[in-house]
Coordinates of C-alpha atoms in Angstrom, one line a residue:
X153 CA 178.5 59.2 160.1
X154 CA 179.7 57.3 163.2
X155 CA 179.1 53.5 163.1
X156 CA 178.2 51.5 166.2
X157 CA 179.6 48.0 166.9
X158 CA 176.9 45.4 166.6
X159 CA 175.6 43.8 169.8
X160 CA 176.0 40.5 167.9
X161 CA 179.7 40.9 167.2
X162 CA 180.5 37.8 169.2
X163 CA 177.6 35.7 168.1
X164 CA 178.3 32.8 165.7
X165 CA 177.2 32.9 162.1
X166 CA 173.8 31.2 161.5
X167 CA 174.1 27.6 160.5
X168 CA 173.5 26.7 156.8
X169 CA 170.3 24.9 157.8
X170 CA 168.9 27.8 159.8
X171 CA 169.8 30.3 157.0
X172 CA 167.9 28.2 154.4
X173 CA 164.9 27.6 156.7
X174 CA 164.6 31.3 157.6
X175 CA 164.6 32.2 153.8
X176 CA 161.9 29.6 153.1
X177 CA 159.7 30.8 156.0
X178 CA 160.1 34.4 154.7
X179 CA 159.3 33.4 151.2
X180 CA 156.1 31.5 152.0
X181 CA 154.8 33.9 154.7
X182 CA 155.1 36.7 152.2
X183 CA 153.3 34.7 149.5
X184 CA 150.5 33.7 151.8
X185 CA 149.9 37.2 153.3
X186 CA 150.3 38.8 149.8
X187 CA 147.7 36.4 148.4
X188 CA 145.2 37.2 151.2
X189 CA 145.7 40.9 150.8
X190 CA 145.2 40.5 147.0
X191 CA 141.9 38.6 147.5
X192 CA 140.6 41.3 149.9
X193 CA 141.8 44.2 147.8
X194 CA 140.3 42.7 144.6
X195 CA 137.0 42.1 146.2
X196 CA 136.9 45.8 147.3
X197 CA 138.1 47.2 144.0
X198 CA 135.5 45.3 142.0
X199 CA 132.9 47.5 143.6
X200 CA 134.4 50.5 141.7
X201 CA 132.2 51.1 138.7
X202 CA 135.1 51.6 136.2
X203 CA 136.6 48.3 137.2
X204 CA 133.4 46.3 137.3
X205 CA 132.6 47.9 134.0
X206 CA 135.7 46.4 132.4
X207 CA 134.6 42.9 133.4
X208 CA 131.1 43.5 132.1
X209 CA 132.6 44.7 128.8
X210 CA 134.9 41.6 128.7
X211 CA 131.9 39.4 129.2
X212 CA 130.0 41.2 126.5
X213 CA 132.8 40.8 123.9
X214 CA 133.4 37.2 125.0
X215 CA 129.7 36.5 124.3
X216 CA 130.1 38.2 120.9
X217 CA 132.9 35.8 120.0
X218 CA 130.9 32.8 121.1
X219 CA 127.9 34.1 119.1
X220 CA 130.0 34.4 116.0
X221 CA 131.4 30.9 116.4
X222 CA 127.8 29.6 117.0
X223 CA 126.7 31.4 113.8
X224 CA 129.2 29.4 111.8
X225 CA 127.8 26.2 113.5
X226 CA 131.3 24.7 113.9
X227 CA 130.5 24.8 117.6
X228 CA 127.0 25.5 118.8
X229 CA 125.4 26.6 122.1
X230 CA 123.9 24.1 124.4
X231 CA 120.1 24.3 125.0
X232 CA 120.6 26.8 127.9
X233 CA 122.9 28.9 125.7
X234 CA 125.4 29.0 128.6
X235 CA 128.3 27.5 126.8
X236 CA 129.4 25.9 123.5
X237 CA 128.9 22.2 123.0
X238 CA 132.1 20.2 123.1
X239 CA 133.4 18.8 119.9
X240 CA 133.1 15.2 121.1
X241 CA 129.4 15.7 122.0
X242 CA 128.5 17.4 118.7
X243 CA 130.6 14.8 116.9
X244 CA 128.5 12.1 118.3
X245 CA 125.3 13.9 117.2
X246 CA 126.9 14.2 113.7
X247 CA 127.3 10.4 113.6
X248 CA 123.7 9.9 114.7
X249 CA 122.5 12.2 111.9
X250 CA 124.6 10.3 109.3
X251 CA 123.2 7.0 110.6
X252 CA 119.6 8.3 110.3
X253 CA 120.3 9.7 106.9
X254 CA 121.8 6.3 105.8
X255 CA 118.8 4.5 107.3
X256 CA 116.5 6.7 105.3
X257 CA 118.4 6.2 102.0
X258 CA 118.7 2.4 102.4
X259 CA 115.1 2.2 103.7
X260 CA 116.1 0.7 107.1
X261 CA 114.0 1.3 110.1
X262 CA 115.6 3.2 113.1
X263 CA 115.0 2.4 116.8
X264 CA 113.2 5.2 118.7
X265 CA 113.3 5.0 122.5
X266 CA 110.0 4.7 124.3
X267 CA 109.2 5.9 127.9
X268 CA 108.7 2.2 129.0
X269 CA 112.4 1.6 128.3
X270 CA 111.9 -0.3 125.0
X271 CA 112.6 0.6 121.4
X272 CA 110.1 1.0 118.5
X273 CA 111.5 0.4 115.0
X274 CA 110.2 3.2 112.7
X275 CA 110.9 4.8 109.4
X276 CA 113.2 7.8 109.6
X277 CA 111.4 11.0 108.5
X278 CA 113.3 13.1 106.0
X279 CA 113.2 16.0 108.5
X280 CA 115.7 14.1 110.6
X281 CA 118.2 13.6 107.8
X282 CA 120.8 15.6 105.9
X283 CA 118.4 15.7 103.0
X284 CA 116.3 18.4 104.9
X285 CA 116.9 21.8 103.3
X286 CA 119.6 21.6 100.7
X287 CA 120.7 25.2 101.1
X288 CA 120.9 25.7 104.9
X289 CA 122.0 22.2 106.1
X290 CA 120.1 22.4 109.4
X291 CA 121.5 19.0 110.7
X292 CA 124.9 19.0 108.9
X293 CA 126.9 21.8 110.6
X294 CA 130.1 20.8 108.8
X295 CA 128.6 21.3 105.4
X296 CA 127.0 24.5 106.6
X297 CA 130.4 26.0 107.4
X298 CA 132.4 24.7 104.5
X299 CA 129.7 25.0 101.8
X300 CA 127.8 28.1 102.9
X301 CA 129.7 30.2 105.5
X302 CA 133.0 30.0 103.5
X303 CA 131.3 30.7 100.3
X304 CA 129.4 33.8 101.6
X305 CA 132.3 35.4 103.6
X306 CA 134.9 37.0 101.3
X307 CA 137.7 36.6 103.9
X308 CA 137.1 32.9 104.1
X309 CA 136.2 32.2 100.5
X310 CA 139.2 30.0 99.6
X311 CA 139.3 26.3 98.9
X312 CA 143.0 26.0 98.2
X313 CA 144.6 23.0 99.9
X314 CA 148.3 22.3 99.4
X315 CA 148.4 24.7 96.4
X316 CA 145.5 23.0 94.7
X317 CA 142.2 24.9 94.3
X318 CA 139.2 22.7 95.0
X319 CA 136.6 25.5 94.5
X320 CA 134.7 23.3 92.1
X321 CA 135.2 20.0 94.0
X322 CA 134.4 21.0 97.6
X323 CA 133.6 17.4 98.6
X324 CA 137.1 16.2 97.8
X325 CA 138.5 19.3 99.6
X326 CA 136.4 18.7 102.7
X327 CA 136.0 14.9 103.1
X328 CA 139.2 13.6 101.6
X329 CA 141.8 16.4 102.3
X330 CA 140.6 17.9 105.6
X331 CA 138.6 15.2 107.3
X332 CA 140.5 12.3 105.8
X333 CA 137.5 10.0 106.0
X334 CA 137.7 6.3 105.7
X335 CA 135.9 5.5 102.4
X336 CA 135.2 1.9 103.4
X337 CA 132.5 3.0 105.7
X338 CA 130.5 4.9 103.0
X339 CA 128.5 4.1 99.9
X340 CA 130.1 4.2 96.4
X341 CA 128.9 6.8 93.9
X342 CA 127.1 4.1 91.9
X343 CA 125.2 2.6 94.9
X344 CA 121.6 2.1 93.8
X345 CA 120.0 3.4 97.0
X346 CA 122.3 6.4 96.9
X347 CA 121.6 7.2 93.3
X348 CA 117.9 6.9 93.8
X349 CA 117.4 8.7 97.1
X350 CA 120.8 10.4 97.8
X351 CA 119.8 13.7 96.2
X352 CA 122.4 16.4 96.6
X353 CA 124.3 14.6 99.3
X354 CA 128.0 13.6 99.2
X355 CA 128.6 9.9 99.5
X356 CA 130.7 10.6 102.5
X357 CA 127.7 11.3 104.7
X358 CA 125.9 8.0 103.8
X359 CA 127.1 4.7 105.3
X360 CA 127.0 1.6 103.1
X361 CA 124.4 -1.0 103.9
X362 CA 126.7 -3.0 106.1
X363 CA 127.8 -0.1 108.3
X364 CA 124.3 1.4 108.3
X365 CA 123.0 -1.7 110.0
X366 CA 126.0 -1.8 112.4
X367 CA 125.6 1.9 113.3
X368 CA 121.8 1.6 113.8
X369 CA 122.6 -0.9 116.6
X370 CA 125.5 1.2 117.9
X371 CA 124.1 4.7 118.1
X372 CA 120.4 3.8 118.0
X373 CA 120.4 1.1 120.7
X374 CA 123.7 1.8 122.3
X375 CA 125.1 -1.7 121.6
X376 CA 128.9 -1.9 121.9
X377 CA 129.5 -5.5 121.1
X378 CA 130.4 -4.9 117.4
X379 CA 134.0 -3.7 117.3
X380 CA 133.7 -2.6 113.7
X381 CA 130.8 -0.3 114.7
X382 CA 132.8 1.1 117.6
X383 CA 135.8 1.7 115.2
X384 CA 133.5 3.4 112.7
X385 CA 132.0 5.6 115.4
X386 CA 135.5 6.7 116.6
X387 CA 136.8 7.3 113.2
X388 CA 133.9 9.5 112.0
X389 CA 134.1 11.5 115.3
X390 CA 137.8 11.9 114.7
X391 CA 137.2 13.1 111.1
X392 CA 134.5 15.5 112.4
X393 CA 137.0 16.9 114.9
X394 CA 139.5 17.5 112.2
X395 CA 137.0 19.5 110.2
X396 CA 135.9 21.6 113.3
X397 CA 139.5 22.4 114.3
X398 CA 140.5 23.3 110.7
X399 CA 137.5 25.6 110.5
X400 CA 138.1 27.3 113.8
X401 CA 141.7 27.9 113.0
X402 CA 140.7 29.3 109.7
X403 CA 138.2 31.6 111.4
X404 CA 140.8 32.8 113.9
X405 CA 143.4 33.4 111.1
X406 CA 141.3 34.8 108.3
X407 CA 137.8 35.8 109.3
X408 CA 137.5 39.6 109.2
X409 CA 134.3 39.7 111.3
X410 CA 135.9 37.5 113.9
X411 CA 139.1 39.6 114.0
X412 CA 137.1 42.8 114.6
X413 CA 135.3 41.3 117.6
X414 CA 138.5 39.7 118.9
X415 CA 140.4 43.0 118.7
X416 CA 137.8 44.6 120.9
X417 CA 137.9 41.6 123.3
X418 CA 141.6 41.5 123.5
X419 CA 141.9 45.2 124.3
X420 CA 139.6 44.9 127.3
X421 CA 141.2 41.6 128.3
X422 CA 144.7 43.2 128.2
X423 CA 143.5 46.1 130.3
X424 CA 142.1 43.7 132.9
X425 CA 145.3 41.8 133.0
X426 CA 147.2 45.0 133.7
X427 CA 144.7 45.8 136.4
X428 CA 145.2 42.3 137.9
X429 CA 149.0 42.7 137.7
X430 CA 149.1 46.1 139.4
X431 CA 146.7 44.9 142.0
X432 CA 148.7 41.9 142.8
X433 CA 151.9 43.9 142.8
X434 CA 150.4 46.4 145.2
X435 CA 149.0 43.7 147.4
X436 CA 152.4 41.9 147.5
X437 CA 154.2 45.2 148.4
X438 CA 151.7 46.0 151.2
X439 CA 152.1 42.4 152.6
X440 CA 155.9 42.7 152.5
X441 CA 155.8 46.1 154.2
X442 CA 153.4 44.8 156.9
X443 CA 155.5 41.9 157.7
X444 CA 158.7 44.0 157.9
X445 CA 157.2 46.8 160.0
X446 CA 155.2 44.6 162.3
X447 CA 158.4 42.6 163.1
X448 CA 160.2 45.9 163.6
X449 CA 157.5 47.1 166.1
X450 CA 157.5 43.8 168.0
X451 CA 161.3 43.1 168.2
X452 CA 162.6 46.7 168.0
X453 CA 165.1 45.3 165.4
X454 CA 165.2 44.9 161.6
X455 CA 164.6 41.2 161.3
X456 CA 162.3 39.1 159.2
X457 CA 159.7 36.6 160.4
X458 CA 161.9 33.7 159.5
X459 CA 164.8 35.2 161.4
X460 CA 162.7 35.9 164.5
X461 CA 161.3 32.3 164.6
X462 CA 164.8 30.8 164.3
X463 CA 166.4 33.3 166.7
X464 CA 168.6 35.0 164.1
X465 CA 169.7 38.6 163.8
X466 CA 171.5 40.7 161.2
X467 CA 174.7 42.8 161.5
X468 CA 177.1 44.3 159.0
X469 CA 179.8 41.9 157.7
X470 CA 182.4 44.1 159.5
X471 CA 180.5 43.5 162.8
X472 CA 178.9 46.9 162.9
X473 CA 175.3 47.8 163.2
X474 CA 173.4 47.9 159.9
X475 CA 173.3 51.2 158.0
X476 CA 169.9 52.5 156.6
X477 CA 171.3 51.8 153.1
X478 CA 172.0 48.2 154.0
X479 CA 168.5 47.7 155.5
X480 CA 166.8 49.2 152.5
X481 CA 168.9 47.3 150.0
X482 CA 168.4 44.0 151.8
X483 CA 164.6 44.4 151.8
X484 CA 164.5 45.6 148.2
X485 CA 166.4 42.6 147.0
X486 CA 164.2 40.3 149.0
X487 CA 161.1 41.9 147.7
X488 CA 162.3 41.3 144.1
X489 CA 163.5 37.7 144.8
X490 CA 160.3 36.7 146.6
X491 CA 158.2 38.2 143.8
X492 CA 158.7 35.0 141.9
X493 CA 155.8 33.5 144.0
X494 CA 153.5 35.6 141.7
X495 CA 153.4 32.7 139.2
X496 CA 151.7 30.5 141.8
X497 CA 149.6 33.3 143.2
X498 CA 148.2 34.3 139.9
X499 CA 147.5 30.7 139.0
X500 CA 145.5 30.1 142.1
X501 CA 143.6 33.4 141.5
X502 CA 142.7 32.1 138.0
X503 CA 144.6 35.1 136.5
X504 CA 147.4 33.3 134.7
X505 CA 146.7 35.5 131.7
X506 CA 148.7 38.2 133.5
X507 CA 151.9 36.1 132.9
X508 CA 151.6 36.6 129.1
X509 CA 151.7 40.4 129.3
X510 CA 154.6 42.0 127.6
X511 CA 156.5 44.4 129.8
X512 CA 158.7 45.3 127.0
X513 CA 158.8 43.8 123.5
X514 CA 159.4 40.0 123.6
X515 CA 159.7 40.1 127.4
X516 CA 156.7 38.8 129.3
X517 CA 155.8 38.8 133.0
X518 CA 156.3 35.1 133.0
X519 CA 159.8 35.3 131.6
X520 CA 160.7 37.9 134.2
X521 CA 159.2 35.8 137.0
X522 CA 161.0 32.7 135.8
X523 CA 164.3 34.6 135.6
X524 CA 163.8 35.8 139.2
X525 CA 162.8 32.3 140.4
X526 CA 166.1 30.9 139.2
X527 CA 168.0 33.6 141.1
X528 CA 165.8 33.0 144.1
X529 CA 166.7 29.3 144.1
X530 CA 170.4 30.1 143.7
X531 CA 170.1 32.6 146.6
X532 CA 168.3 30.0 148.8
X533 CA 171.1 27.4 148.5
X534 CA 174.1 29.8 148.4
X535 CA 174.8 29.4 152.2
X536 CA 175.8 25.8 151.4
X537 CA 178.9 26.9 149.5
X538 CA 179.7 30.6 150.4
X539 CA 182.3 31.3 153.0
X540 CA 180.2 33.4 155.3
X541 CA 176.9 31.6 154.4
X542 CA 175.6 34.5 152.3
X543 CA 172.6 34.5 150.1
X544 CA 172.3 37.0 147.2
X545 CA 170.6 39.7 149.4
X546 CA 173.2 39.4 152.2
X547 CA 176.1 39.1 149.9
X548 CA 175.3 42.3 147.9
X549 CA 174.4 44.3 151.0
X550 CA 177.4 42.9 153.0
X551 CA 175.2 41.6 155.8
X552 CA 176.0 38.7 158.1
X553 CA 173.3 36.5 159.7
X554 CA 174.1 35.7 163.3
X555 CA 172.6 33.1 165.7
X556 CA 171.4 34.8 168.9
X557 CA 171.9 31.6 170.9
X558 CA 175.4 30.7 169.6
X559 CA 178.6 32.5 170.5
X560 CA 182.2 32.6 169.3
X561 CA 185.0 33.1 171.9
X562 CA 186.7 36.6 171.7
X563 CA 190.1 36.6 169.9
X564 CA 192.0 37.4 173.2
X565 CA 190.5 34.3 174.9
X566 CA 191.5 32.1 172.0
X567 CA 195.1 33.5 172.1
X568 CA 195.4 32.8 175.8
X569 CA 194.1 29.2 175.4
X570 CA 196.7 28.6 172.6
X571 CA 199.5 30.1 174.7
X572 CA 198.6 28.0 177.7
X573 CA 198.6 24.9 175.6
X574 CA 202.1 25.6 174.3
X575 CA 203.5 26.2 177.8
X576 CA 202.1 22.9 178.9

C-alpha cells in the first residue's frame, strides 16, 4: 500500500515537557470520564432483576454471618440490630458487669444514676451480676462462648493450647493462657467473700476489695482521678479483646456452621466482584473510545485530548502518515497502560474487593494493575532519556510526536547555510 508523507514532516519533535504533560492529561481525562460512565452504567444495571438480586442475596448471607457471630455472643447486635457492637464498647460493658459482680460479692453498694443528675448508692441485685443463670451466662459473653458454645459445637470443642489439653481446667485455658489477665486485680481462691458468695464463678471475674472500690468509682461514677483504676480498666478491656479476637479467629478457621454460611456468602460476593470488574472495564473502554472518536470527529486527525490541548500531532517515525496498524496499536497500548487507574477508581467506588480477584491462579487483579502502573510510570518519563522522546506506546508503534507550532529547517536549507559560512 502506498504511504503518504506526513504533513508534519518538517515540524520539530514535541518537547519532553509537552510529551509528559500530554500523557498526564490523557491519563486523568480517561480516568475521570471512565469513572463517570461507570457510575451511570452501574446505576442503570442495578435495575436489572438478576443483578439487584445478587446484591439482595449478598445482604442476606452477610446478615446470616452476623447472626451466627451474634449467636456466639463474642460480638452482639446493638439495640437496633443494625450492626455488631464494637469490641471496645462491649469490653467496657464487660468491666461494668465484673464491677457489679464484685460489689455484690463484697457487699459494696453501687452508684445508680438518677434523672436529677445525682447518684443513689444501692445494693446490686443478683440479676445484674455474673451469678445470674449458671448455665447460660446472660451477662458474661466470654464465658458463654468458651464454656458453652465451644462445648456444644463439635468443630470447636477443643481446649488445647500450646499442645496442652485444658478440657478439665477451662479457667486456666481462658483467663491465663488466652486473656492473660493480671491476677493482682482479682480475688484469691481463699478470699472469704469469694468463698461464701462466689458460687460457680472463676476468681478472674471478681475484683479484690481494693480494686472493687476503685472500679465502682471509675465505671460507676466515671471518676478518672485514680490512675490504678484507669490502668485496671484498660487492662481488663485489653484481655477481653484478646478473648474475642481468639474466639472469632477460631470460628473463622474451625466452625463448620460458619464455614457453610461463609461459602454461600463468598460465592455471591465473588460473582458481584466479577460483575463490578466487567462493568468497570466496559465503562473504561467506552470512555476511551468516546474520547478517541470525539477528538477524531473534531480535529479530523488521530490525536488524543492531551495532544490537542498542547498542539501536538502524530506521524510515523519515518516521517510518513500513520498506518491503520500504528493507530490501532498505539491506542491499544494506551488503553492497557491507562488501565492502571482502575485501582483508584475501584477504591473511590467502594469496590476494592475486585482487586483481590484471581484472574489466573496466584495472579490477582491488583497485581496486574500494579504491574501495569509500573510500566505506565516508566512510559511517562521515557521522553526524558530516549533519543526521539518516545514513550512505550510510541516506541513500540514507531510513532513520533510533533509540535504543530515548532519547525525544523529542511536539510537543503541547512546545507546552504553551512556552505555560505565556509565561503565567508
